[in-house]
Amino acid sequence: MAPLATFFALLPLFKLIHAATVSYDGRPTDLTWGPCADGRTEGVECATAQVPLDWLDLSKGTITLSVIRLPAKTSPREGYMFYNFGGPAVSGVTTVEMTGANLQAQLGAGYDIVSWDVRGVGGSGPTLKLFTGDDDYIAFWNRLQGHGTIADRGNLTQRADVDFFMSQVPAFDNLTSSLGDMMLAKNGDTLKYVGTCATVRDLVYLVDTMYGKGADVNYFGTSYGTVLGTYLTQMFPNRVGKVILDGVFDPYKHSNLPPIAWIDTDSQTLDVAMKMWAEACAAYPESCPTASLKANATSADILNIVNKMLDTAYRNYDGFAWNIVSSITIPNPVVASHWSWEYLAQQVTFFAYGGEAWDWVDIPQFVNAQNNNTHSTIIPRSNPVFHRAMRPSYSNYVPTDFLDHVSIAIYCGDTVDPKGETTKDLFKGLVRASQSHSTLAAALMGTYQRLHCHRWKARAVERLPGDPITPFSSSKRLASAEFFGNKARLVKFKALGHGTSSFPSRCIDNVVQKFIRGQPPKDAKNDEADVVCTVDSTPYGPPPATWNKP
């Protein structure tokens, strides 16, 4: 997760499996714009568009896509930018409602900010269903909670802990197999039509509809959105306008390797990110609550406090079953022994997501409760299960995206067919990551859609095996001579977090503003960063000097 990079890609250098020659016979028609459904955000407009369910077989009928824009504030308009915020099931409509003004401020008032809900998400079809509500969801996932389950694990550095973890392979294999079976039983062939290739075609059609047939596709993708952007450059090379990919997934691995083969990628720089957070915390003890737990605490002291807290949770866990609902509704006070290593380790990893997440986790609350063998008097603020773009609809607490598992359907639908990979292989990979990259690696299990792909029962009708939460190495590979070469620019952001929005940076903003106006950074003519940007400020204060060391 640190350091991060943004790269700017202009043209592809990949071979294609499907030339993007299929066109929709329905002439692009003007969208009818009006107020968005909740009417909460001033200035934004919403519309719907009809696209084929199957771009390769137009006889399958059409689906509806929900689209949103924040129109330019100047006339004539200077430009436009389409956004995908990752997930892969984050709602573009909701995110623009909440952050569109900030996005427009970065590009300039003359730019339209446009996004849409990708297939299966929010107001866009086709509809996918899995769990009917909170109780159904919790009953399924609580199979992994309590004593004698995977939640009983620690950091996988001790032989006994590893042996216990590996003993849970059959239980997890049963769960992930039944997940795939349930999804297929409830949705059937619909699962084949939410893949990334179809979404790229949807994007190009939306550009044709809004800005004219054949107009440049200007696109800004974050996290999974970088996969979508890379596919765009392969499938429609002649349509690529200004493409910005931020927090890059390695597209080669995504499209060509079984997910188990690269399960350790997300944890490669997790310890670096945690160290950077601890450095900022130690530098500004008056702003960082964790630093208050020891006088004159160094960054090493702060990390030791965190590790001791996690070790205590591992030893004292009483088997309480944590889930989305219990983490919100459990009455005060919370018994300290309820916190498993898994639960607190997941909270700790949020520090690596950037400054916005730093107030989600109250370490002193946990530590003081453990030290005093008492209860916590405050419900943890630290479970951000309600991502800003994931809101409940047909449940009381669980977000719709979680109930439907659209992210897993999209992600696994894109991947290569399984070739004998097993859940035992998956668990061995998590152990290796925990022992070679970060002792927090296994805490990321709850965020990995690809944990389930080797047992997933459906694949997208169109996939793209070209030669195509995201360390800098993925960005570097994509902007290298092997891939885009001098057609791309690589920007290294010396920060932790998930995308360059994790901290303010005038340098990043300037690079973006110049690039979209036809002034890319100077090519360094090697596979290193063309530009290096730094953080302007953190929630605790200015970035520590250690962040800016070469």
XYZ file of C-alpha atoms in Angstrom:
550
model
C 0.000 0.000 0.000
C 2.980 2.325 0.175
C 4.455 4.026 -1.596
C 1.796 4.556 -4.221
C 1.879 5.618 -7.810
C -0.270 7.134 -10.478
C 0.591 6.499 -14.102
C -0.737 8.176 -17.201
C -1.326 5.908 -20.191
C -1.962 7.131 -23.715
C -1.676 4.134 -26.039
C -1.612 0.339 -25.631
C 1.106 -2.091 -26.583
C -0.827 -5.317 -26.004
C -2.174 -7.974 -28.307
C -5.928 -8.412 -28.273
C -8.037 -11.525 -27.856
C -11.192 -9.696 -28.968
C -10.929 -6.828 -31.406
C -13.506 -4.317 -30.247
C -15.512 -4.307 -33.449
C -18.933 -5.131 -32.026
C -21.121 -2.051 -32.172
C -24.563 -1.425 -30.778
C -27.062 -0.963 -33.588
C -29.089 1.345 -31.398
C -27.943 4.864 -32.246
C -26.532 6.674 -29.189
C -29.262 8.976 -27.977
C -29.089 11.989 -25.727
C -29.590 11.150 -22.092
C -32.395 12.825 -20.192
C -30.830 14.478 -17.178
C -32.688 15.331 -14.000
C -32.347 15.432 -10.213
C -30.705 12.418 -8.596
C -32.919 10.107 -6.569
C -32.056 11.324 -3.087
C -31.685 14.965 -4.122
C -29.088 15.550 -1.420
C -26.287 17.031 -3.490
C -26.625 20.364 -5.215
C -25.480 20.613 -8.809
C -25.313 16.937 -9.775
C -27.600 15.429 -12.405
C -28.608 11.818 -12.994
C -29.817 9.828 -15.992
C -30.154 6.269 -17.249
C -28.797 4.658 -20.396
C -29.766 1.461 -22.207
C -26.950 -0.880 -23.289
C -26.874 -4.488 -24.506
C -26.772 -7.185 -21.868
C -24.298 -9.041 -24.086
C -22.211 -6.894 -26.424
C -21.235 -10.025 -28.367
C -24.841 -11.170 -28.866
C -27.214 -8.241 -29.189
C -30.241 -10.548 -29.241
C -29.945 -10.969 -25.468
C -31.738 -7.678 -24.824
C -30.704 -4.583 -22.890
C -29.993 -3.431 -19.357
C -30.160 -0.031 -17.694
C -27.119 1.847 -16.406
C -27.351 4.610 -13.805
C -25.236 7.621 -14.765
C -24.299 10.808 -12.910
C -22.525 14.020 -13.825
C -21.457 17.234 -12.175
C -21.583 19.660 -15.120
C -18.798 22.101 -15.830
C -19.281 25.524 -14.337
C -17.967 27.334 -17.404
C -19.351 27.769 -20.881
C -18.040 26.494 -23.155
C -16.986 23.397 -21.282
C -13.225 22.812 -21.165
C -13.387 19.033 -20.999
C -14.827 15.964 -19.322
C -13.574 13.032 -17.256
C -15.196 9.666 -16.524
C -14.376 8.051 -13.176
C -14.386 4.556 -11.740
C -13.589 4.356 -8.028
C -12.795 0.666 -7.707
C -14.339 -1.923 -5.478
C -14.983 -3.261 -8.074
C -18.539 -2.629 -6.867
C -18.217 0.909 -5.498
C -21.124 3.025 -6.708
C -19.935 5.731 -9.063
C -23.231 7.559 -8.656
C -22.994 7.769 -4.878
C -19.298 8.626 -4.906
C -19.745 11.552 -7.290
C -22.669 12.735 -5.189
C -20.351 12.856 -2.206
C -16.998 13.862 -3.723
C -17.776 15.357 -7.138
C -17.005 18.910 -6.027
C -13.531 17.853 -4.870
C -12.877 16.009 -8.118
C -13.926 19.037 -10.139
C -11.712 21.270 -8.022
C -8.731 19.072 -8.893
C -9.347 19.176 -12.658
C -10.805 22.653 -12.968
C -14.271 24.214 -12.987
C -14.498 23.759 -16.763
C -14.655 19.955 -16.558
C -17.691 17.693 -16.446
C -17.250 15.021 -13.774
C -18.995 11.826 -14.922
C -19.428 8.361 -13.451
C -21.858 5.475 -13.488
C -22.761 2.385 -11.517
C -21.069 -0.533 -13.241
C -23.053 -3.644 -14.047
C -24.834 -5.178 -11.086
C -24.130 -2.216 -8.801
C -26.609 0.307 -7.403
C -29.146 1.286 -10.030
C -27.471 -0.575 -12.905
C -28.501 -3.949 -14.274
C -28.350 -6.825 -14.485
C -29.628 -7.466 -10.982
C -27.649 -9.931 -8.880
C -29.018 -11.335 -5.633
C -27.557 -13.576 -2.967
C -28.494 -12.903 0.662
C -31.989 -11.668 1.453
C -31.052 -9.566 4.466
C -28.946 -9.185 7.584
C -29.859 -12.502 9.223
C -29.182 -14.523 6.080
C -25.826 -12.824 5.545
C -24.710 -13.186 9.170
C -25.709 -16.847 9.423
C -23.496 -17.639 6.446
C -20.387 -15.665 7.394
C -20.551 -16.453 11.117
C -19.334 -19.903 10.156
C -15.895 -18.246 10.227
C -16.344 -16.665 13.676
C -15.792 -17.941 17.217
C -13.523 -20.467 18.917
C -12.327 -23.289 16.724
C -12.797 -21.264 13.542
C -10.496 -19.229 11.367
C -11.145 -16.211 13.639
C -9.086 -17.946 16.333
C -5.871 -17.460 14.365
C -2.990 -15.141 15.160
C -0.320 -13.608 12.952
C 0.818 -16.964 11.499
C 4.426 -16.661 12.653
C 4.320 -19.525 15.177
C 4.144 -23.190 14.200
C 1.136 -23.976 16.396
C -0.780 -21.046 14.957
C 0.081 -22.047 11.395
C -0.980 -25.634 12.079
C -4.319 -24.422 13.439
C -4.797 -22.103 10.468
C -4.121 -24.911 8.002
C -6.590 -27.122 9.888
C -9.304 -24.670 8.826
C -8.821 -25.383 5.110
C -11.782 -27.813 4.883
C -14.151 -25.379 6.606
C -13.162 -22.489 4.370
C -13.243 -24.678 1.275
C -16.778 -25.738 2.134
C -17.822 -22.127 2.689
C -16.331 -20.725 -0.510
C -17.673 -23.625 -2.581
C -21.159 -23.106 -1.191
C -20.861 -19.376 -1.875
C -20.233 -20.079 -5.550
C -23.035 -22.643 -5.669
C -25.519 -20.238 -4.071
C -24.559 -17.403 -6.387
C -24.971 -19.586 -9.467
C -28.274 -21.048 -8.269
C -29.785 -17.598 -7.669
C -28.396 -15.789 -10.713
C -27.558 -18.358 -13.373
C -26.198 -17.031 -16.657
C -26.580 -13.434 -15.464
C -23.203 -13.812 -13.746
C -21.551 -13.942 -17.172
C -22.528 -10.382 -18.031
C -20.880 -8.271 -15.318
C -17.261 -8.623 -16.464
C -14.787 -5.837 -17.103
C -14.818 -6.186 -20.907
C -18.552 -5.491 -20.978
C -18.056 -2.509 -18.675
C -15.401 -1.072 -20.997
C -17.867 -1.278 -23.873
C -20.470 0.427 -21.672
C -18.005 3.232 -20.959
C -17.251 3.822 -24.625
C -20.960 3.856 -25.421
C -21.595 6.432 -22.692
C -18.876 8.643 -24.157
C -20.459 8.310 -27.611
C -23.845 9.155 -26.158
C -22.754 12.173 -24.147
C -19.947 13.692 -26.206
C -20.409 12.433 -29.748
C -19.676 9.297 -31.715
C -15.945 8.601 -31.679
C -15.081 11.168 -28.989
C -11.988 10.619 -26.856
C -12.482 8.517 -23.756
C -11.024 10.539 -20.894
C -10.878 8.323 -17.856
C -9.630 8.335 -14.249
C -9.579 4.950 -12.510
C -8.597 4.033 -8.965
C -7.764 0.555 -7.638
C -9.896 -1.916 -9.672
C -10.663 1.066 -11.885
C -7.089 0.804 -13.162
C -7.889 -2.647 -14.559
C -10.856 -1.139 -16.360
C -8.633 1.628 -17.731
C -5.986 -0.802 -18.938
C -8.608 -2.901 -20.706
C -9.851 0.271 -22.372
C -6.432 0.913 -23.901
C -6.355 -2.615 -25.324
C -9.887 -2.902 -26.603
C -10.263 0.629 -27.972
C -6.754 1.996 -28.597
C -8.009 4.576 -31.068
C -10.451 6.008 -28.538
C -8.001 6.654 -25.716
C -7.878 10.280 -24.640
C -6.397 11.235 -21.279
C -6.227 8.160 -19.046
C -5.111 8.367 -15.414
C -4.710 5.185 -13.395
C -4.164 5.566 -9.652
C -3.243 2.817 -7.177
C -2.569 0.258 -9.879
C -3.466 -3.416 -9.947
C -1.014 -5.385 -12.063
C -3.136 -6.069 -15.173
C -0.946 -8.935 -16.346
C -1.558 -10.850 -13.133
C -5.256 -9.973 -13.089
C -5.824 -11.339 -16.575
C -3.334 -14.173 -16.887
C -2.578 -15.731 -13.521
C -4.805 -17.623 -11.101
C -5.538 -15.287 -8.181
C -3.952 -17.678 -5.704
C -0.617 -17.202 -7.488
C -0.449 -13.553 -6.432
C -2.390 -13.529 -3.191
C 0.571 -11.877 -1.446
C 0.683 -8.759 -3.645
C -1.453 -6.522 -1.446
C 0.695 -7.118 1.628
C 4.082 -6.482 0.005
C 4.400 -2.952 1.376
C 1.954 -3.128 4.276
C 4.707 -2.915 6.903
C 6.198 0.095 5.109
C 2.828 1.822 5.296
C 2.445 1.021 8.989
C 5.931 2.374 9.691
C 5.077 5.617 7.896
C 1.918 6.000 9.969
C 3.896 5.384 13.164
C 6.480 7.990 12.124
C 3.755 10.587 11.664
C 2.179 9.594 14.973
C 5.473 9.899 16.860
C 6.238 13.244 15.239
C 2.977 14.793 16.469
C 2.032 13.139 19.790
C -0.385 15.944 20.601
C -2.455 14.964 17.550
C -2.043 11.181 17.578
C -3.839 9.428 20.467
C -1.676 6.306 20.240
C 1.452 8.315 21.072
C -0.101 9.244 24.414
C 0.324 5.674 25.633
C 4.069 6.154 26.204
C 6.056 9.261 27.020
C 8.342 10.396 24.195
C 7.216 7.476 22.077
C 9.225 6.694 18.966
C 7.757 5.119 15.862
C 9.185 1.780 17.024
C 7.465 2.233 20.402
C 4.152 2.900 18.684
C 4.413 -0.212 16.540
C 5.333 -2.220 19.645
C 2.182 -0.913 21.362
C 0.115 -2.088 18.411
C 1.786 -5.498 18.288
C 1.345 -6.009 22.039
C -2.334 -5.121 21.705
C -2.733 -7.716 18.943
C -0.864 -10.384 20.928
C -3.114 -9.727 23.931
C -6.202 -10.082 21.769
C -4.921 -13.405 20.437
C -4.338 -14.766 23.953
C -7.571 -13.494 25.509
C -10.145 -13.905 22.728
C -13.336 -15.370 24.198
C -14.904 -16.579 20.942
C -17.284 -13.674 20.379
C -18.652 -13.695 16.811
C -17.915 -10.398 15.092
C -19.886 -9.335 12.048
C -21.087 -6.153 10.419
C -24.178 -5.928 12.594
C -22.556 -6.792 15.925
C -19.783 -4.273 15.316
C -22.443 -1.566 15.072
C -25.170 -2.680 17.457
C -23.338 -4.419 20.312
C -24.337 -2.531 23.465
C -21.877 -0.609 25.608
C -19.740 -1.529 27.344
C -17.801 -3.859 25.034
C -15.919 -6.670 26.776
C -12.229 -6.407 25.892
C -11.936 -10.168 25.432
C -14.463 -9.983 22.590
C -11.715 -8.594 20.373
C -9.963 -11.327 18.423
C -6.584 -10.873 16.772
C -8.420 -10.929 13.448
C -10.809 -8.138 14.435
C -8.182 -5.761 15.833
C -5.662 -6.537 13.089
C -8.244 -5.545 10.500
C -8.740 -2.264 12.343
C -4.996 -1.618 12.436
C -4.616 -2.097 8.688
C -6.928 0.870 8.130
C -4.013 3.117 9.129
C -2.401 2.048 5.857
C -5.302 3.407 3.810
C -4.245 7.026 4.259
C -5.096 10.051 6.315
C -8.854 9.822 5.865
C -8.818 6.559 7.825
C -6.592 7.654 10.698
C -9.471 8.641 12.967
C -11.336 5.377 12.373
C -9.256 3.456 14.922
C -8.882 4.381 18.598
C -5.893 2.331 19.764
C -5.880 3.758 23.337
C -9.467 2.609 23.765
C -8.505 -0.982 23.026
C -5.227 -0.934 24.972
C -6.666 0.638 28.107
C -9.524 -1.852 28.192
C -7.086 -4.741 27.809
C -4.673 -3.409 30.431
C -7.400 -2.895 33.007
C -9.210 -6.115 32.176
C -12.341 -4.037 31.789
C -14.853 -3.050 29.209
C -14.543 -0.406 26.554
C -16.959 2.436 27.154
C -17.142 3.463 23.512
C -18.363 1.556 20.514
C -15.308 1.306 18.249
C -15.306 3.923 15.528
C -13.008 1.587 13.750
C -15.200 -0.547 11.548
C -15.715 1.419 8.326
C -17.855 -1.277 6.780
C -20.083 1.409 5.360
C -17.807 2.718 2.662
C -18.953 6.174 1.649
C -20.307 4.689 -1.576
C -21.989 1.611 -0.074
C -25.326 2.283 1.588
C -27.953 -0.234 2.742
C -31.120 -0.604 0.724
C -32.998 -3.808 1.518
C -31.336 -4.533 4.860
C -31.071 -2.653 8.117
C -27.293 -2.699 8.459
C -25.498 -4.706 5.781
C -24.706 -2.705 2.612
C -26.313 -4.004 -0.552
C -22.914 -4.648 -2.131
C -22.090 -7.010 0.725
C -25.431 -8.802 0.489
C -25.107 -9.367 -3.249
C -21.333 -9.925 -3.451
C -21.196 -8.174 -6.804
C -17.493 -7.438 -6.278
C -16.697 -11.146 -6.160
C -18.840 -11.793 -9.241
C -17.011 -9.104 -11.225
C -13.541 -9.977 -10.038
C -13.757 -13.749 -10.310
C -15.654 -13.538 -13.591
C -12.614 -11.871 -15.159
C -10.055 -14.390 -13.985
C -8.570 -17.365 -15.800
C -10.234 -20.746 -15.480
C -8.994 -22.726 -12.456
C -6.302 -25.263 -13.250
C -6.286 -27.359 -10.109
C -5.597 -24.652 -7.526
C -6.864 -25.613 -4.081
C -7.889 -23.867 -0.896
C -4.832 -25.440 0.718
C -2.690 -23.596 -1.850
C -4.517 -20.399 -0.915
C -3.833 -20.822 2.798
C -0.184 -21.638 2.160
C 0.081 -18.401 0.199
C -1.358 -16.432 3.114
C 1.131 -18.049 5.483
C 4.007 -17.137 3.156
C 2.781 -13.552 2.950
C 2.523 -13.347 6.742
C 6.035 -14.663 7.227
C 7.792 -12.846 4.383
C 5.891 -9.564 3.894
C 3.861 -8.579 6.952
C 2.453 -10.228 10.056
C -0.750 -8.337 9.226
C -1.093 -10.054 5.842
C -3.685 -12.595 6.955
C -5.784 -9.783 8.421
C -6.541 -8.758 4.840
C -8.461 -11.982 4.163
C -11.757 -10.175 4.610
C -10.922 -7.729 1.816
C -9.750 -10.228 -0.810
C -12.396 -10.969 -3.429
C -9.926 -13.299 -5.091
C -9.989 -15.715 -2.143
C -13.048 -17.251 -3.781
C -12.132 -17.359 -7.465
C -10.729 -20.899 -7.513
C -14.160 -22.139 -6.399
C -16.260 -19.638 -8.373
C -18.647 -21.274 -10.810
C -19.023 -18.594 -13.525
C -16.739 -16.661 -15.855
C -17.492 -13.593 -17.956
C -18.715 -14.159 -21.500
C -15.836 -11.959 -22.711
C -12.439 -11.895 -21.049
C -9.201 -10.225 -22.052
C -5.997 -12.199 -21.533
C -3.635 -9.808 -23.232
C -0.216 -9.198 -21.785
C -1.891 -7.049 -19.192
C -5.221 -2.140 -2.234
C -1.745 -1.985 -4.994
C 1.898 -1.452 -4.475
C 4.073 0.850 -6.503
C 5.614 -2.138 -8.285
C 2.345 -2.707 -10.172
C 2.322 0.865 -11.467
C 5.999 0.661 -12.345
C 5.462 -2.514 -14.352
C 2.578 -1.029 -16.300
C 4.463 2.161 -17.181
C 7.650 0.277 -18.101
C 9.131 -0.249 -21.548
C 7.664 -3.765 -21.433
C 4.151 -2.323 -21.425
C 3.337 1.283 -22.326
C 6.914 2.556 -22.621
C 7.141 6.201 -23.687
C 3.370 6.308 -24.153
C 2.931 6.495 -20.379
C 4.220 8.579 -17.515
C 4.847 7.201 -14.048
C 4.242 9.400 -11.011
C 5.477 8.162 -7.655
C 3.648 9.529 -4.616
C 5.741 9.257 -1.460
C 2.895 8.375 0.843
C 0.905 5.519 2.263
C -2.697 4.938 1.337
C -4.906 3.580 -1.402
C -4.612 6.091 -4.220
C -3.252 9.610 -4.359
C -6.388 11.017 -2.736
C -5.120 9.576 0.560
C -3.311 12.854 1.324
C -3.381 16.352 -0.180
C -0.605 17.095 -2.654
C -0.290 20.197 -4.816
C 2.304 18.306 -6.837
C -0.194 15.580 -7.759
C -2.865 18.158 -8.570
C -0.465 20.091 -10.810
C 0.592 16.956 -12.685
C -3.050 16.006 -13.271
C -4.086 19.498 -14.365
C -1.215 19.818 -16.834
C -1.617 16.298 -18.182
C -5.290 16.644 -19.045
C -4.443 19.873 -20.865
C -1.864 18.187 -23.063
C 1.271 18.780 -21.000
C 2.487 15.393 -19.751
C 5.527 15.191 -17.473
C 8.885 14.934 -19.184
C 9.774 11.341 -20.016
C 12.694 10.152 -17.873
C 13.376 7.563 -20.612
C 13.750 4.703 -18.162
C 11.485 2.491 -16.111
C 11.741 4.702 -13.032
C 9.330 7.428 -11.960
C 9.068 10.402 -14.303
C 7.848 12.578 -11.428
C 8.101 12.158 -7.657
C 5.445 13.931 -5.576
C 5.249 14.416 -1.833
C 2.491 14.949 0.721
C 1.539 18.496 1.719
C 0.072 17.580 5.107
C -1.264 14.724 7.235
C -4.081 14.769 9.809
C -1.397 14.988 12.505
C 0.735 17.734 10.929
C 3.277 18.189 8.108
C 4.728 14.928 6.767
C 7.708 13.676 8.788
C 11.101 14.220 7.189
C 11.542 10.449 6.942
C 8.724 10.294 4.396
C 10.701 12.318 1.897
C 13.988 10.471 2.063
C 15.155 9.012 -1.276
